[in-house]
CSV table of C-alpha atoms and ligand atoms in Angstrom, one decimal:
chain,number,residue,atom,x,y,z
D,709,MET,CA,-0.2,-0.1,-0.2
D,710,LYS,CA,1.1,3.3,-1.1
D,711,LYS,CA,1.9,5.9,2.3
D,712,ARG,CA,-0.7,8.8,1.8
D,713,VAL,CA,1.1,12.2,1.7
D,714,ALA,CA,0.6,15.6,2.4
D,715,ILE,CA,2.4,18.4,0.8
D,716,LEU,CA,2.3,21.7,2.7
D,717,ILE,CA,3.4,25.4,0.3
D,718,SER,CA,3.5,29.0,0.5
D,719,GLY,CA,4.2,29.6,-3.0
D,720,ARG,CA,5.4,28.5,-6.5
D,721,GLY,CA,5.9,24.5,-5.3
D,722,SER,CA,8.7,23.5,-7.4
D,723,ASN,CA,9.7,20.8,-4.6
D,724,MET,CA,5.7,19.8,-4.4
D,725,ARG,CA,6.1,19.1,-8.4
D,726,ALA,CA,9.3,17.0,-8.1
D,727,LEU,CA,7.4,14.9,-5.3
D,728,ILE,CA,4.2,14.7,-7.5
D,729,GLU,CA,6.3,14.0,-10.5
D,730,ALA,CA,7.8,10.9,-8.8
D,731,ALA,CA,4.7,9.9,-7.0
D,732,LYS,CA,3.2,8.8,-10.3
D,733,ALA,CA,5.8,6.0,-10.9
D,734,LYS,CA,4.2,2.6,-10.3
D,735,ASP,CA,6.7,1.5,-7.9
D,736,PHE,CA,7.0,4.9,-5.8
D,737,PRO,CA,5.9,4.1,-2.4
D,738,ALA,CA,4.2,6.9,-1.8
D,739,GLY,CA,1.0,8.8,-3.0
D,740,ILE,CA,0.3,12.7,-2.9
D,741,VAL,CA,-3.6,13.0,-1.7
D,742,LEU,CA,-3.5,16.4,-0.7
D,743,VAL,CA,-2.0,19.8,-1.5
D,744,LEU,CA,-2.3,22.3,1.1
D,745,SER,CA,-1.6,26.1,1.2
D,746,ASN,CA,-1.5,29.1,3.7
D,747,VAL,CA,-1.5,31.3,0.8
D,748,PRO,CA,-4.5,31.4,-1.2
D,749,ASN,CA,-2.9,32.4,-4.6
D,750,ALA,CA,0.3,29.9,-4.2
D,751,GLY,CA,1.4,28.8,-7.8
D,752,GLY,CA,2.0,25.4,-7.2
D,753,LEU,CA,-2.0,25.0,-6.3
D,754,ASP,CA,-2.8,24.9,-10.3
D,755,PHE,CA,-0.5,22.5,-10.8
D,756,ALA,CA,-1.4,19.9,-8.1
D,757,ARG,CA,-5.2,20.9,-9.5
D,758,ARG,CA,-4.5,20.0,-13.4
D,759,HIS,CA,-2.9,16.7,-11.4
D,760,GLY,CA,-6.0,15.9,-10.1
D,761,ILE,CA,-4.7,16.3,-6.7
D,762,GLU,CA,-7.0,17.4,-3.7
D,763,THR,CA,-5.8,21.0,-2.8
D,764,GLU,CA,-7.3,23.1,0.2
D,765,VAL,CA,-6.4,26.5,1.5
D,766,ILE,CA,-5.9,27.5,5.0
D,767,GLU,CA,-5.2,30.7,5.5
D,768,HIS,CA,-3.0,31.9,8.5
D,769,LYS,CA,-4.3,35.5,8.7
D,770,LYS,CA,-7.7,34.5,9.3
D,771,PHE,CA,-6.9,32.2,12.6
D,772,PRO,CA,-6.5,33.9,16.1
D,773,SER,CA,-3.4,32.2,16.7
D,774,ARG,CA,-0.4,30.0,15.5
D,775,GLU,CA,-1.9,26.8,17.4
D,776,ILE,CA,-5.7,27.5,16.4
D,777,PHE,CA,-4.3,27.6,12.4
D,778,ASP,CA,-2.3,24.3,12.9
D,779,ASN,CA,-5.6,22.7,14.6
D,780,ALA,CA,-7.1,23.5,11.5
D,781,MET,CA,-4.5,22.2,9.2
D,782,ASP,CA,-4.2,18.8,11.5
D,783,VAL,CA,-8.1,18.6,10.9
D,784,ALA,CA,-7.6,18.9,6.8
D,785,LEU,CA,-4.4,16.4,7.2
D,786,ASN,CA,-6.5,13.9,9.0
D,787,ARG,CA,-9.8,14.2,7.1
D,788,ALA,CA,-7.6,13.1,4.3
D,789,ASN,CA,-6.0,10.4,6.1
D,790,ALA,CA,-2.6,11.8,5.7
D,791,GLU,CA,0.5,9.5,6.7
D,792,ILE,CA,3.3,11.6,5.7
D,793,VAL,CA,3.2,15.4,5.7
D,794,CYS,CA,5.8,16.8,3.5
D,795,LEU,CA,6.7,20.6,4.0
D,796,ALA,CA,8.0,22.1,0.5
D,797,GLY,CA,8.7,25.8,0.8
D,798,PHE,CA,6.1,26.1,3.6
D,799,MET,CA,6.8,29.5,5.2
D,800,ARG,CA,5.1,29.4,8.3
D,801,LEU,CA,6.8,28.3,12.3
D,802,LEU,CA,4.8,25.5,13.6
D,803,SER,CA,3.5,25.2,17.3
D,804,PRO,CA,5.2,22.6,19.1
D,805,ARG,CA,1.9,20.5,19.5
D,806,PHE,CA,1.8,20.3,15.9
D,807,VAL,CA,5.1,19.5,15.2
D,808,GLU,CA,5.2,16.3,18.3
D,809,LYS,CA,1.8,15.3,16.7
D,810,TRP,CA,3.4,14.5,13.4
D,811,ARG,CA,7.0,13.6,14.8
D,812,GLY,CA,8.8,10.9,12.8
D,813,ARG,CA,6.1,11.7,9.7
D,814,MET,CA,6.6,15.1,8.7
D,815,ILE,CA,9.6,16.1,6.6
D,816,ASN,CA,10.9,19.4,5.2
D,817,ILE,CA,13.5,20.5,2.7
D,818,HIS,CA,15.8,23.2,3.6
D,819,PRO,CA,18.0,25.4,1.2
D,820,SER,CA,21.2,25.0,3.1
D,821,LEU,CA,23.9,22.5,4.5
D,822,LEU,CA,22.2,22.0,7.7
D,823,PRO,CA,23.0,23.0,10.3
D,824,ALA,CA,24.6,25.7,8.8
D,825,TYR,CA,22.4,28.4,7.7
D,826,LYS,CA,19.3,27.9,9.3
D,827,GLY,CA,16.5,30.7,8.3
D,828,LEU,CA,16.3,32.9,5.5
D,829,HIS,CA,18.2,34.0,2.7
D,830,THR,CA,20.5,31.2,3.0
D,831,HIS,CA,22.4,31.6,-0.5
D,832,SER,CA,22.9,35.3,0.0
D,833,ARG,CA,24.3,34.7,3.5
D,834,ALA,CA,26.4,31.6,2.0
D,835,ILE,CA,27.9,34.1,-0.9
D,836,GLU,CA,29.1,36.3,1.2
D,837,ALA,CA,30.9,34.4,4.1
D,838,GLY,CA,32.8,32.9,1.0
D,839,GLU,CA,31.9,29.4,1.2
D,840,LYS,CA,33.5,27.2,-1.2
D,841,PHE,CA,30.1,24.5,-1.0
D,842,ALA,CA,26.4,25.0,-0.4
D,843,GLY,CA,23.4,22.7,-0.7
D,844,CYS,CA,20.0,21.4,0.6
D,845,THR,CA,19.0,19.3,3.1
D,846,VAL,CA,15.9,16.8,3.9
D,847,HIS,CA,15.1,16.6,7.5
D,848,PHE,CA,12.8,15.3,9.8
D,849,VAL,CA,10.8,17.7,11.3
D,850,THR,CA,11.2,18.8,15.3
D,851,ALA,CA,10.4,21.6,17.6
D,852,GLU,CA,13.4,23.8,16.6
D,853,LEU,CA,13.6,25.4,13.0
D,854,ASP,CA,15.4,24.0,10.6
D,855,ASP,CA,16.8,21.3,13.0
D,856,GLY,CA,15.8,17.4,13.2
D,857,PRO,CA,17.5,14.5,11.9
D,858,THR,CA,19.0,14.9,8.5
D,859,ILE,CA,17.4,12.2,6.0
D,860,LEU,CA,19.5,13.8,2.9
D,861,GLN,CA,21.9,16.0,1.4
D,862,ALA,CA,23.1,17.1,-1.7
D,863,LYS,CA,26.1,19.5,-2.0
D,864,VAL,CA,26.8,22.2,-5.1
D,865,PRO,CA,30.0,24.1,-5.4
D,866,VAL,CA,30.1,28.1,-4.7
D,867,LEU,CA,31.4,29.3,-8.2
D,868,PRO,CA,33.6,32.8,-8.4
D,869,GLY,CA,30.9,35.5,-9.1
D,870,ASP,CA,27.9,33.4,-7.8
D,871,THR,CA,24.8,36.0,-7.4
D,872,GLU,CA,21.9,34.7,-4.9
D,873,ASP,CA,20.1,33.4,-8.3
D,874,ALA,CA,22.6,31.6,-10.2
D,875,LEU,CA,23.6,29.6,-6.6
D,876,SER,CA,19.4,29.1,-5.9
D,877,ALA,CA,18.9,27.7,-8.9
D,878,ARG,CA,21.9,24.9,-8.7
D,879,VAL,CA,20.7,24.2,-5.5
D,880,LEU,CA,17.1,24.3,-6.4
D,881,GLU,CA,18.2,21.2,-9.0
D,882,GLN,CA,19.1,19.4,-6.1
D,883,GLU,CA,16.2,19.9,-3.9
D,884,HIS,CA,14.0,18.4,-6.8
D,885,LYS,CA,16.5,15.2,-7.0
D,886,ILE,CA,16.8,14.4,-3.0
D,887,TYR,CA,13.1,15.4,-2.0
D,888,PRO,CA,11.8,12.4,-3.9
D,889,GLN,CA,14.3,10.7,-2.8
D,890,ALA,CA,14.1,11.3,0.8
D,891,LEU,CA,10.4,10.7,0.8
D,892,ARG,CA,10.6,7.1,-0.7
D,893,LEU,CA,12.9,6.2,2.5
D,894,VAL,CA,10.6,7.9,4.8
D,895,ALA,CA,7.8,5.9,3.0
D,896,GLU,CA,9.5,2.8,3.1
D,897,GLY,CA,10.5,2.9,6.8
D,898,LYS,CA,14.4,2.9,5.6
D,899,ALA,CA,14.5,6.3,7.3
D,900,LYS,CA,13.1,7.0,10.8
D,901,ILE,CA,13.6,9.0,13.8
U,730,GAR,C1,12.9,25.7,-1.5
U,730,GAR,O1,14.1,26.5,-2.1
U,730,GAR,C2,12.9,25.7,0.0
U,730,GAR,O2,14.1,24.4,0.2
U,730,GAR,C3,13.0,26.5,0.6
U,730,GAR,O3,11.6,27.2,-0.2
U,730,GAR,C4,12.1,27.4,-1.5
U,730,GAR,C5,10.6,26.7,-2.0
U,730,GAR,O4,10.8,26.7,-3.6
U,730,GAR,N1,12.3,26.4,2.0
U,730,GAR,C6,13.1,27.0,3.2
U,730,GAR,O5,13.7,28.2,3.2
U,730,GAR,C7,12.2,26.5,4.2
U,730,GAR,N2,13.2,27.1,5.4
U,730,GAR,P1,9.4,26.2,-4.0
U,730,GAR,O6,7.8,26.8,-3.5
U,730,GAR,O7,10.0,26.0,-5.4
U,730,GAR,O8,9.9,24.3,-3.9
């Protein structure tokens, strides 16, 4: 049985797209059953709809607190019978209770070689610091931001004269490779907390 996966997005959803494409393969151990966005016009929503995947928008702004917003997401995830949650450019902090509930079943992709460069603007910070390498990490989500056990990482060189855009494109190409691979490992029970 394929594991039922929900993807949480806030924007263009290119990692979401990579997961949806990968999950089309017969032998992929997971299927995408829901794409949930906290932003109504997130670019990724259209792609998901066109691929016949159920989408739902839950606008964080409409909720009085983080906990209540997270609870609404939890209800949607349970309604879809989601077993694994993939954060794919989901730009909201999550409450400890929600994180704890999905512990070991929620994964995230971050555009740096964690534990280096948690947070935002990872590429410009890496360039400014004169790093020779940058990359991306898929990890289990724990209470601390951009923390939690690593599942897979990919490394790319930082090239002379790199701009933020050039580096982020180089890293993104790797994100699209390792996220489906990491989801496979989790769905097969080969990576766990
Ligand atoms: C990706 O680069 C992802 O790694 C990053 O946001 C981008 C979303 O792009 N995530 C984070 O920074 C999370 N801390 P996408 O919407 O095209 O997948």
